[in-house]
Short mmCIF file of C-alpha atoms and ligand atoms in Angstrom, two decimals:
data_model
loop_
_atom_site.label_atom_id
_atom_site.label_comp_id
_atom_site.label_asym_id
_atom_site.label_seq_id
_atom_site.Cartn_x
_atom_site.Cartn_y
_atom_site.Cartn_z
CA MET A 162 9.97 4.95 -19.59
CA ASP A 163 12.60 5.09 -16.84
CA LYS A 164 14.79 2.13 -16.00
CA PHE A 165 17.03 1.27 -13.05
CA LEU A 166 20.60 0.18 -13.64
CA ILE A 167 21.94 -1.72 -10.63
CA THR A 168 25.40 -3.13 -10.02
CA GLY A 169 24.96 -5.83 -7.41
CA GLY A 170 27.07 -7.31 -4.66
CA ARG A 171 27.42 -4.31 -2.35
CA PRO A 172 26.22 -4.73 1.28
CA LEU A 173 24.00 -1.87 2.50
CA HIS A 174 25.31 0.12 5.46
CA GLY A 175 24.00 3.19 7.26
CA ARG A 176 20.63 4.71 8.02
CA VAL A 177 17.51 5.07 5.93
CA VAL A 178 14.33 6.96 6.83
CA THR A 179 10.85 5.48 6.30
CA SER A 180 8.29 7.58 4.44
CA GLY A 181 4.61 7.91 5.29
CA ALA A 182 2.37 4.99 4.32
CA LYS A 183 0.91 5.32 0.83
CA ASN A 184 -1.95 2.99 1.76
CA ALA A 185 -2.86 5.18 4.76
CA ALA A 186 -2.42 8.47 2.90
CA LEU A 187 -4.79 7.52 0.03
CA PRO A 188 -7.90 6.94 2.20
CA ALA A 189 -6.98 9.93 4.38
CA LEU A 190 -7.07 12.19 1.30
CA THR A 191 -10.47 10.85 0.26
CA ALA A 192 -11.78 11.25 3.84
CA ALA A 193 -11.37 15.00 3.27
CA LEU A 194 -14.34 14.77 0.86
CA LEU A 195 -16.58 14.18 3.89
CA THR A 196 -16.33 17.77 5.21
CA ASP A 197 -16.47 21.32 3.84
CA GLU A 198 -13.72 22.35 6.28
CA ARG A 199 -9.97 22.19 5.76
CA VAL A 200 -8.17 18.88 6.39
CA VAL A 201 -4.40 19.10 6.87
CA LEU A 202 -2.38 15.92 6.38
CA HIS A 203 1.33 15.56 7.21
CA ASN A 204 3.90 12.87 6.33
CA ILE A 205 2.38 12.23 2.91
CA PRO A 206 4.84 10.20 0.81
CA ARG A 207 6.06 11.74 -2.46
CA VAL A 208 4.90 8.90 -4.68
CA ARG A 209 2.98 8.69 -7.93
CA ASP A 210 -0.24 7.19 -6.49
CA ILE A 211 -0.65 10.33 -4.39
CA SER A 212 -0.25 12.55 -7.49
CA THR A 213 -2.80 10.37 -9.29
CA LEU A 214 -5.28 10.81 -6.45
CA ARG A 215 -4.68 14.58 -6.41
CA SER A 216 -5.49 14.67 -10.14
CA LEU A 217 -8.70 12.81 -9.40
CA LEU A 218 -9.61 15.21 -6.57
CA GLU A 219 -8.92 18.12 -8.91
CA ASP A 220 -11.26 16.57 -11.51
CA LEU A 221 -13.93 16.39 -8.82
CA GLY A 222 -13.45 20.12 -8.22
CA VAL A 223 -11.61 19.86 -4.91
CA ASP A 224 -8.93 22.39 -3.88
CA SER A 225 -5.70 20.97 -2.51
CA SER A 226 -2.25 22.44 -1.96
CA VAL A 227 1.09 20.79 -1.22
CA THR A 228 4.03 22.00 0.85
CA HIS A 229 7.37 20.28 1.35
CA GLU A 230 8.17 19.34 4.96
CA ALA A 231 11.20 17.74 6.61
CA HIS A 232 9.51 14.34 6.29
CA GLY A 233 7.24 14.04 3.28
CA ASN A 234 4.67 16.51 2.09
CA CYS A 235 1.86 18.33 3.81
CA ILE A 236 -1.37 18.38 1.81
CA GLU A 237 -4.26 20.69 2.69
CA ILE A 238 -7.66 19.94 1.19
CA GLU A 239 -10.94 21.80 1.27
CA THR A 240 -14.06 20.37 -0.35
CA ARG A 241 -16.57 23.22 -0.32
CA GLN A 242 -18.48 21.98 -3.32
CA LEU A 243 -18.27 19.35 -6.00
CA LEU A 244 -18.10 20.08 -9.72
CA ASN A 245 -18.38 16.56 -10.98
CA PRO A 246 -18.84 13.32 -8.95
CA VAL A 247 -16.97 11.17 -11.49
CA ALA A 248 -13.78 9.09 -11.17
CA PRO A 249 -12.89 8.48 -14.84
CA TYR A 250 -11.47 5.29 -16.35
CA GLU A 251 -8.16 6.98 -17.24
CA LEU A 252 -7.37 7.55 -13.55
CA VAL A 253 -8.96 4.41 -12.07
CA LYS A 254 -7.01 2.17 -14.44
CA GLN A 255 -3.78 3.77 -13.18
CA MET A 256 -4.75 3.25 -9.56
CA ARG A 257 -7.49 0.94 -8.28
CA ALA A 258 -7.55 2.74 -4.92
CA SER A 259 -9.51 5.50 -6.75
CA ILE A 260 -12.54 3.46 -5.64
CA LEU A 261 -11.97 5.09 -2.21
CA VAL A 262 -13.84 8.20 -3.38
CA LEU A 263 -17.05 6.18 -3.74
CA GLY A 264 -18.11 5.97 -0.07
CA PRO A 265 -17.32 9.60 0.85
CA LEU A 266 -19.01 11.04 -2.30
CA VAL A 267 -22.25 9.08 -1.82
CA ALA A 268 -22.34 9.84 1.89
CA ARG A 269 -21.88 13.59 1.55
CA PHE A 270 -23.18 14.46 -1.93
CA GLY A 271 -25.60 11.58 -2.59
CA HIS A 272 -24.06 10.63 -5.94
CA ALA A 273 -20.86 9.07 -7.31
CA ARG A 274 -19.83 7.58 -10.63
CA VAL A 275 -16.64 5.54 -10.54
CA SER A 276 -15.17 3.59 -13.43
CA LEU A 277 -15.01 -0.14 -12.67
CA PRO A 278 -11.35 -0.99 -12.14
CA GLY A 279 -11.36 -4.24 -14.13
CA GLY A 280 -8.61 -6.84 -13.75
CA CYS A 281 -5.05 -5.95 -12.89
CA ALA A 282 -1.63 -7.57 -13.04
CA ILE A 283 -2.08 -9.40 -9.72
CA GLY A 284 -5.56 -10.81 -10.23
CA VAL A 285 -9.25 -10.10 -10.72
CA ARG A 286 -9.66 -7.86 -7.65
CA PRO A 287 -13.41 -7.22 -7.68
CA VAL A 288 -15.14 -4.41 -5.73
CA ASN A 289 -18.39 -6.31 -5.09
CA LEU A 290 -18.08 -5.96 -1.31
CA HIS A 291 -17.71 -2.17 -1.49
CA LEU A 292 -20.95 -2.08 -3.52
CA LYS A 293 -22.90 -4.62 -1.45
CA GLY A 294 -21.99 -2.72 1.71
CA LEU A 295 -23.09 0.62 0.27
CA GLU A 296 -26.39 -0.95 -0.80
CA LYS A 297 -26.86 -2.16 2.75
CA LEU A 298 -26.38 1.45 3.89
CA GLY A 299 -29.20 2.52 1.54
CA ALA A 300 -27.44 3.42 -1.72
CA THR A 301 -28.86 2.40 -5.10
CA ILE A 302 -26.21 0.90 -7.34
CA SER A 303 -26.40 0.62 -11.12
CA PHE A 304 -23.91 -0.01 -13.94
CA ASP A 305 -23.53 1.55 -17.35
CA HIS A 306 -20.72 2.04 -19.85
CA GLY A 307 -18.14 0.45 -17.53
CA TYR A 308 -19.05 2.71 -14.63
CA VAL A 309 -20.70 2.05 -11.30
CA ASP A 310 -23.27 4.67 -10.40
CA ALA A 311 -24.19 5.01 -6.72
CA ARG A 312 -26.98 7.26 -5.47
CA ALA A 313 -28.52 7.83 -2.07
CA ASN A 314 -30.89 10.24 -0.50
CA GLY A 315 -29.15 9.99 2.87
CA LEU A 316 -27.52 6.77 4.05
CA HIS A 317 -28.71 4.81 7.09
CA GLY A 318 -26.76 2.64 9.54
CA ALA A 319 -26.70 -1.14 8.97
CA ASP A 320 -24.88 -4.33 9.94
CA PHE A 321 -22.55 -5.62 7.24
CA TYR A 322 -20.47 -8.79 7.17
CA PHE A 323 -17.47 -9.01 4.82
CA ASP A 324 -17.36 -12.47 3.15
CA THR A 325 -13.71 -11.76 2.39
CA ILE A 326 -11.61 -9.38 4.41
CA SER A 327 -11.04 -6.26 2.32
CA VAL A 328 -8.83 -3.35 3.33
CA THR A 329 -10.19 -0.64 1.01
CA GLY A 330 -13.68 -2.16 1.32
CA THR A 331 -13.55 -1.64 5.09
CA GLU A 332 -12.21 1.89 4.59
CA ASN A 333 -14.88 2.84 2.04
CA LEU A 334 -17.76 1.64 4.22
CA MET A 335 -16.28 3.10 7.40
CA MET A 336 -16.09 6.51 5.71
CA ALA A 337 -19.62 6.26 4.28
CA ALA A 338 -21.06 5.20 7.64
CA THR A 339 -19.67 8.24 9.48
CA LEU A 340 -22.43 10.40 7.93
CA ALA A 341 -25.19 7.74 7.90
CA ASP A 342 -28.25 8.03 10.10
CA GLY A 343 -27.82 5.51 12.93
CA VAL A 344 -25.34 2.83 13.86
CA THR A 345 -23.28 0.70 11.43
CA VAL A 346 -21.48 -2.44 12.50
CA LEU A 347 -18.84 -3.85 10.15
CA GLU A 348 -18.06 -7.52 10.88
CA ASN A 349 -15.01 -9.40 9.62
CA ALA A 350 -13.47 -6.00 8.94
CA ALA A 351 -9.81 -5.55 7.97
CA ARG A 352 -7.51 -4.95 10.95
CA GLU A 353 -4.65 -3.34 9.02
CA PRO A 354 -2.89 -0.38 10.70
CA GLU A 355 -3.98 1.77 7.73
CA VAL A 356 -7.64 1.17 8.66
CA GLN A 357 -6.89 2.21 12.22
CA ASP A 358 -5.06 5.34 11.02
CA LEU A 359 -8.08 6.31 8.93
CA ALA A 360 -10.39 5.80 11.93
CA ASP A 361 -8.10 8.04 14.01
CA LEU A 362 -8.37 10.79 11.39
CA LEU A 363 -12.15 10.40 11.06
CA ASN A 364 -12.57 10.57 14.84
CA LYS A 365 -10.50 13.78 14.87
CA MET A 366 -12.99 15.08 12.26
CA GLY A 367 -15.86 14.41 14.68
CA ALA A 368 -16.82 10.85 13.71
CA ASN A 369 -17.72 8.27 16.32
CA ILE A 370 -15.86 5.05 15.47
CA GLU A 371 -14.97 2.26 17.88
CA GLY A 372 -13.15 -1.01 17.29
CA ALA A 373 -10.91 -0.07 14.34
CA GLY A 374 -7.97 -2.47 14.46
CA THR A 375 -10.32 -5.35 15.39
CA HIS A 376 -12.63 -7.43 13.19
CA LYS A 377 -15.71 -5.55 14.48
CA ILE A 378 -15.99 -1.83 13.86
CA CYS A 379 -18.91 0.18 15.21
CA ILE A 380 -19.68 3.56 13.63
CA ARG A 381 -22.32 5.86 15.10
CA GLY A 382 -23.34 8.27 12.36
CA VAL A 383 -23.11 12.04 12.92
CA SER A 384 -24.78 14.84 10.96
CA ARG A 385 -21.54 16.54 9.86
CA LEU A 386 -17.77 16.25 10.12
CA HIS A 387 -15.33 19.11 10.58
CA GLY A 388 -11.71 19.89 9.64
CA ALA A 389 -8.74 18.22 11.33
CA GLU A 390 -4.96 17.88 11.25
CA HIS A 391 -3.30 14.48 11.12
CA SER A 392 0.06 12.86 10.51
CA ILE A 393 0.13 9.65 8.44
CA ILE A 394 1.68 6.50 9.95
CA PRO A 395 5.01 5.16 8.61
CA ASP A 396 4.96 2.81 5.62
CA ARG A 397 5.41 -0.71 7.01
CA ILE A 398 5.92 -2.18 3.52
CA GLU A 399 8.65 0.29 2.58
CA ALA A 400 10.35 -0.36 5.96
CA GLY A 401 10.02 -4.14 5.44
CA THR A 402 11.54 -3.79 1.97
CA PHE A 403 14.59 -1.98 3.39
CA LEU A 404 14.99 -4.57 6.17
CA THR A 405 14.95 -7.28 3.51
CA ALA A 406 17.39 -5.34 1.30
CA ALA A 407 19.87 -5.25 4.19
CA ALA A 408 19.36 -8.95 4.87
CA ILE A 409 19.86 -9.97 1.24
CA THR A 410 23.06 -7.94 0.81
CA GLY A 411 24.53 -9.05 4.14
CA GLY A 412 24.71 -5.47 5.41
CA GLU A 413 23.94 -3.52 8.55
CA LEU A 414 21.16 -0.99 8.12
CA ALA A 415 19.13 1.12 10.55
CA VAL A 416 15.59 1.71 9.31
CA GLU A 417 14.41 4.86 11.06
CA LEU A 418 11.00 6.37 11.74
CA CYS A 419 9.19 3.08 11.26
CA ASN A 420 6.66 1.47 13.59
CA PRO A 421 8.10 -1.90 14.73
CA ALA A 422 4.69 -2.92 16.12
CA HIS A 423 3.34 -2.97 12.54
CA LEU A 424 6.20 -5.19 11.36
CA THR A 425 5.95 -8.09 13.82
CA ALA A 426 5.32 -10.80 11.20
CA VAL A 427 8.11 -9.54 8.92
CA ILE A 428 10.61 -9.28 11.79
CA ALA A 429 9.72 -12.80 12.97
CA LYS A 430 10.41 -14.20 9.49
CA LEU A 431 13.72 -12.35 9.15
CA GLU A 432 14.81 -13.63 12.57
CA GLY A 433 13.74 -17.15 11.62
CA VAL A 434 15.85 -16.92 8.49
CA GLY A 435 18.90 -16.08 10.61
CA VAL A 436 19.04 -12.30 10.45
CA GLN A 437 19.46 -10.23 13.58
CA VAL A 438 16.88 -7.45 13.96
CA VAL A 439 17.60 -5.05 16.81
CA ARG A 440 14.81 -2.85 18.16
CA ASP A 441 15.80 0.56 19.47
CA ALA A 442 14.36 0.63 23.00
CA GLY A 443 13.62 4.37 22.95
CA ASN A 444 13.98 6.59 25.98
CA GLY A 445 10.46 6.60 27.32
CA THR A 446 9.31 9.79 25.64
CA SER A 447 10.64 9.26 22.15
CA GLY A 448 12.49 6.68 20.12
CA GLY A 449 11.55 3.07 19.65
CA HIS A 450 11.09 3.83 15.96
CA THR A 451 14.30 2.35 14.59
CA LEU A 452 14.97 -1.24 13.55
CA THR A 453 18.52 -2.28 12.76
CA VAL A 454 19.26 -5.32 10.64
CA LYS A 455 22.61 -7.02 11.18
CA ALA A 456 23.14 -9.59 8.48
CA GLY A 457 26.09 -11.30 6.85
CA GLY A 458 25.81 -14.88 8.06
CA LYS A 459 24.14 -17.76 6.24
CA LEU A 460 20.40 -17.46 5.53
CA ARG A 461 18.10 -20.43 6.23
CA ALA A 462 15.10 -21.27 4.02
CA LEU A 463 11.77 -20.77 5.79
CA ASP A 464 8.21 -21.18 4.46
CA VAL A 465 5.80 -18.29 4.44
CA THR A 466 2.05 -17.92 3.92
CA THR A 467 0.58 -14.49 3.27
CA GLN A 468 -2.32 -13.49 5.47
CA GLU A 469 -4.35 -10.48 6.45
CA TYR A 470 -2.82 -8.31 9.17
CA PRO A 471 -1.32 -9.19 11.61
CA GLY A 472 -0.15 -12.06 9.39
CA PHE A 473 2.66 -11.84 6.86
CA PRO A 474 1.64 -9.14 4.32
CA THR A 475 1.01 -10.07 0.69
CA ASP A 476 2.75 -6.78 -0.16
CA MET A 477 6.02 -8.29 1.22
CA GLN A 478 5.68 -11.67 -0.52
CA ALA A 479 7.67 -10.78 -3.64
CA GLN A 480 10.55 -9.27 -1.65
CA TYR A 481 10.60 -12.35 0.61
CA MET A 482 10.78 -14.62 -2.43
CA THR A 483 13.93 -12.82 -3.59
CA LEU A 484 15.39 -13.26 -0.10
CA MET A 485 14.67 -16.99 -0.25
CA THR A 486 16.71 -17.33 -3.44
CA GLN A 487 19.69 -16.47 -1.22
CA ALA A 488 18.80 -18.88 1.62
CA GLU A 489 20.11 -22.44 2.01
CA GLY A 490 17.39 -25.04 1.34
CA SER A 491 13.84 -25.12 -0.01
CA SER A 492 11.06 -22.79 1.03
CA VAL A 493 7.38 -22.90 0.15
CA ILE A 494 5.73 -19.53 -0.44
CA THR A 495 1.94 -19.59 -0.32
CA GLU A 496 -0.05 -16.59 -1.53
CA THR A 497 -3.56 -16.61 -0.07
CA ILE A 498 -4.73 -13.03 -0.77
CA PHE A 499 -4.34 -12.60 -4.55
CA GLU A 500 -4.55 -15.31 -7.19
CA ASN A 501 -1.88 -14.15 -9.62
CA ARG A 502 0.88 -12.61 -7.60
CA PHE A 503 4.00 -14.48 -8.72
CA MET A 504 4.86 -12.41 -11.81
CA HIS A 505 8.26 -11.60 -10.30
CA ALA A 506 9.15 -15.32 -10.10
CA LEU A 507 9.56 -15.53 -13.89
CA GLU A 508 11.94 -12.58 -13.93
CA LEU A 509 13.86 -13.96 -10.91
CA ALA A 510 14.22 -17.26 -12.79
CA ARG A 511 15.79 -15.33 -15.70
CA MET A 512 18.40 -14.15 -13.20
CA GLY A 513 19.16 -17.71 -12.18
CA ALA A 514 16.69 -18.40 -9.34
CA ASP A 515 15.32 -21.94 -9.00
CA ILE A 516 11.57 -21.47 -8.51
CA THR A 517 8.70 -23.86 -9.31
CA MET A 518 5.14 -22.58 -9.25
CA ASN A 519 1.93 -24.47 -8.74
CA GLY A 520 -1.16 -22.29 -8.44
CA ARG A 521 -0.84 -20.16 -5.34
CA ARG A 522 2.33 -21.95 -4.21
CA ALA A 523 5.91 -21.39 -5.21
CA VAL A 524 8.87 -23.49 -4.13
CA VAL A 525 12.20 -21.69 -4.04
CA ARG A 526 15.39 -23.74 -3.90
CA GLY A 527 18.49 -21.91 -2.70
CA LYS A 528 21.01 -20.74 -2.52
CA THR A 529 21.49 -19.72 -6.14
CA GLN A 530 23.91 -17.10 -7.36
CA LEU A 531 21.78 -14.52 -9.16
CA SER A 532 23.33 -12.95 -12.21
CA GLY A 533 22.44 -9.52 -13.54
CA ALA A 534 20.06 -9.42 -16.49
CA LYS A 535 17.62 -7.21 -18.36
CA ILE A 536 14.29 -7.65 -16.60
CA GLN A 537 10.90 -6.02 -16.46
CA ALA A 538 8.72 -4.87 -13.55
CA SER A 539 5.07 -6.00 -13.69
CA ASP A 540 3.51 -4.38 -10.62
CA LEU A 541 4.45 -2.31 -7.60
CA ARG A 542 5.70 -4.93 -5.14
CA ALA A 543 7.12 -7.20 -7.85
CA SER A 544 9.34 -4.32 -8.91
CA ALA A 545 10.63 -3.95 -5.35
CA SER A 546 11.60 -7.63 -5.37
CA LEU A 547 13.50 -7.14 -8.63
CA VAL A 548 15.44 -4.22 -7.16
CA LEU A 549 16.43 -6.51 -4.26
CA ALA A 550 17.47 -9.19 -6.76
CA GLY A 551 19.60 -6.63 -8.60
CA LEU A 552 21.31 -5.65 -5.32
CA ALA A 553 22.14 -9.31 -4.60
CA ALA A 554 23.14 -10.29 -8.13
CA GLU A 555 26.55 -10.50 -9.62
CA GLY A 556 26.98 -7.96 -12.43
CA GLU A 557 24.56 -5.43 -13.87
CA THR A 558 20.77 -5.58 -13.82
CA LEU A 559 18.61 -3.29 -15.92
CA ILE A 560 15.00 -3.08 -14.73
CA ASP A 561 12.45 -1.73 -17.19
CA ARG A 562 9.07 -0.15 -16.34
CA VAL A 563 10.11 1.25 -12.97
CA TYR A 564 7.06 3.52 -13.09
CA HIS A 565 5.48 0.66 -11.14
CA ILE A 566 7.89 1.19 -8.24
CA ASP A 567 7.43 4.98 -8.38
CA ARG A 568 3.75 4.40 -7.57
CA GLY A 569 4.59 3.46 -4.01
CA TYR A 570 8.26 3.99 -3.12
CA GLU A 571 9.60 7.50 -2.55
CA ARG A 572 12.86 7.99 -4.52
CA ILE A 573 13.98 4.44 -3.71
CA GLU A 574 17.12 4.78 -5.82
CA GLU A 575 18.25 7.85 -3.84
CA LYS A 576 17.55 6.20 -0.49
CA LEU A 577 19.46 3.06 -1.52
CA THR A 578 22.38 5.03 -2.99
CA ARG A 579 22.88 6.83 0.34
CA VAL A 580 23.39 3.47 2.07
CA GLY A 581 25.91 2.11 -0.41
CA ALA A 582 23.93 0.63 -3.30
CA LYS A 583 24.98 1.26 -6.85
CA ILE A 584 21.69 2.09 -8.54
CA THR A 585 20.93 4.79 -11.08
CA ARG A 586 17.80 5.90 -12.85
CA VAL A 587 18.15 5.86 -16.60
CA SER A 588 15.61 8.17 -18.21
CA GLU A 589 14.41 7.79 -21.78
CA SER A 590 16.07 11.09 -22.67
CA ASP A 591 19.49 10.03 -21.21
C1 UD1 B 15 -5.17 -3.21 -0.18
C2 UD1 B 15 -3.84 -2.54 -0.39
C3 UD1 B 15 -2.90 -3.46 -1.15
C4 UD1 B 15 -2.79 -4.81 -0.45
C5 UD1 B 15 -4.16 -5.39 -0.17
C6 UD1 B 15 -4.12 -6.64 0.69
C7 UD1 B 15 -4.47 -0.21 -0.53
C8 UD1 B 15 -4.61 1.01 -1.37
N1 UD1 B 15 -4.06 -1.33 -1.15
O1 UD1 B 15 -5.73 -3.46 -1.47
O2 UD1 B 15 -1.61 -2.85 -1.20
O3 UD1 B 15 -2.08 -5.72 -1.25
O4 UD1 B 15 -5.00 -4.44 0.53
O5 UD1 B 15 -3.44 -6.39 1.88
O6 UD1 B 15 -4.67 -0.16 0.68
N2 UD1 B 15 -12.02 -8.72 -2.62
C9 UD1 B 15 -13.24 -9.16 -3.09
N3 UD1 B 15 -14.26 -8.24 -3.21
C10 UD1 B 15 -14.10 -6.93 -2.88
C11 UD1 B 15 -12.86 -6.50 -2.38
C12 UD1 B 15 -11.83 -7.41 -2.27
O7 UD1 B 15 -13.42 -10.33 -3.39
O8 UD1 B 15 -15.06 -6.16 -3.01
C13 UD1 B 15 -10.90 -9.69 -2.50
C14 UD1 B 15 -9.72 -9.34 -3.40
O9 UD1 B 15 -9.89 -9.83 -4.72
C15 UD1 B 15 -8.57 -10.00 -2.67
C16 UD1 B 15 -8.98 -9.86 -1.20
O10 UD1 B 15 -10.38 -9.58 -1.19
O11 UD1 B 15 -8.51 -11.36 -3.00
C17 UD1 B 15 -8.26 -8.75 -0.45
O12 UD1 B 15 -8.32 -7.56 -1.21
P1 UD1 B 15 -8.41 -6.12 -0.54
O13 UD1 B 15 -8.05 -6.19 0.90
O14 UD1 B 15 -9.73 -5.50 -0.89
O15 UD1 B 15 -7.28 -5.35 -1.33
P2 UD1 B 15 -7.28 -3.82 -1.62
O16 UD1 B 15 -8.03 -3.10 -0.57
O17 UD1 B 15 -7.61 -3.58 -3.05
#
């Protein structure tokens, strides 16, 4: 298992480029199951979750090929036929987003078997809404041997209300409804930019979707979808992580090729904390995709509550907690989306942070000098927060289990090294 060795205390300076959004690329790849024509996707991040999904698509019998491009990979997929409509436990346990094959497979092939994901490091994370919604569209759902089995002899349009806002739930049902007979209305749908990006792709494939990006999405079913070419949106969480890394090290960093409109809540928090975030105005035809953090002054403690988009993202909560260990005063961090998402706090405490937890609330008292230690990553975003802690700490930090960070960050150690961090990957064989 690889580790990261970080020597802290070096401000980040320079320019870093944002990769494509993992959470937009995953549903885009599964959307290609909805047509027998070729789907070409650009700006796919080179991260492990994408390789996991490609393995799953291969298991299903789907052809895909990858080419390197200037920014990310290009993946071409053609789903002429299906060998096997099964997403096995071995792959689903590595990546819960495997559930995204369910809607497309039932809609186009009438059958899917997907292993139930079970619990994960950050909470229970059920998929009941995905299943309830598919039932509403006419699928028959049953369970056996830890698998969910969904069958349909043609789906039909329906109205469905999400009790809880679910990002992948919205995406799964939106994809299934594109090929259903009649109109589907999804209420209390997720508004995340990744949902909107998926709707853009599906509409390019011939779907008829209105309202993506709002809480009410209307999908008029069509009899077939065709091939399309699409470029994935920038990763707002990766960009937010770099902005925070610059803030915590007191550096000056330009984060390029991001979409500032998707980062409003994160930028507002950083500004509230006392960090200057400069938006590149662009020149009318291009630009406007760079955010520059100018930090170095004192940081102020500021509370945060995670919310669905456009609120402060739960996927930035761990990184923000690390930032608050370096701010003057007490801040209350409230996690409303997942019930067990403070695993990083225990590791931060081992580095000297003063954090008290009570259920979904954590109180961080700063500023504390973090000191390098041997620590362990527990999940994807927690590991990003530990990298930030290592950058801010005095001395050396050794982070174990960085396979978690490789799931969603493209070569983070190389990107950080280019802007002045001292971080190296230590492989088992080294
Ligand atoms: C997606 C993101 C993940 C992010 C999360 C919240 C992907 C691949 N992953 O995960 O990075 O942290 O959104 O922004 O896009 N819920 C139910 N029943 C369901 C589905 C969800 O109760 O059927 C609950 C969950 O337990 C959670 C809440 O709804 O408490 C939100 O989860 P959801 O939006 O579904 O997260 P994911 O789509 O899995």
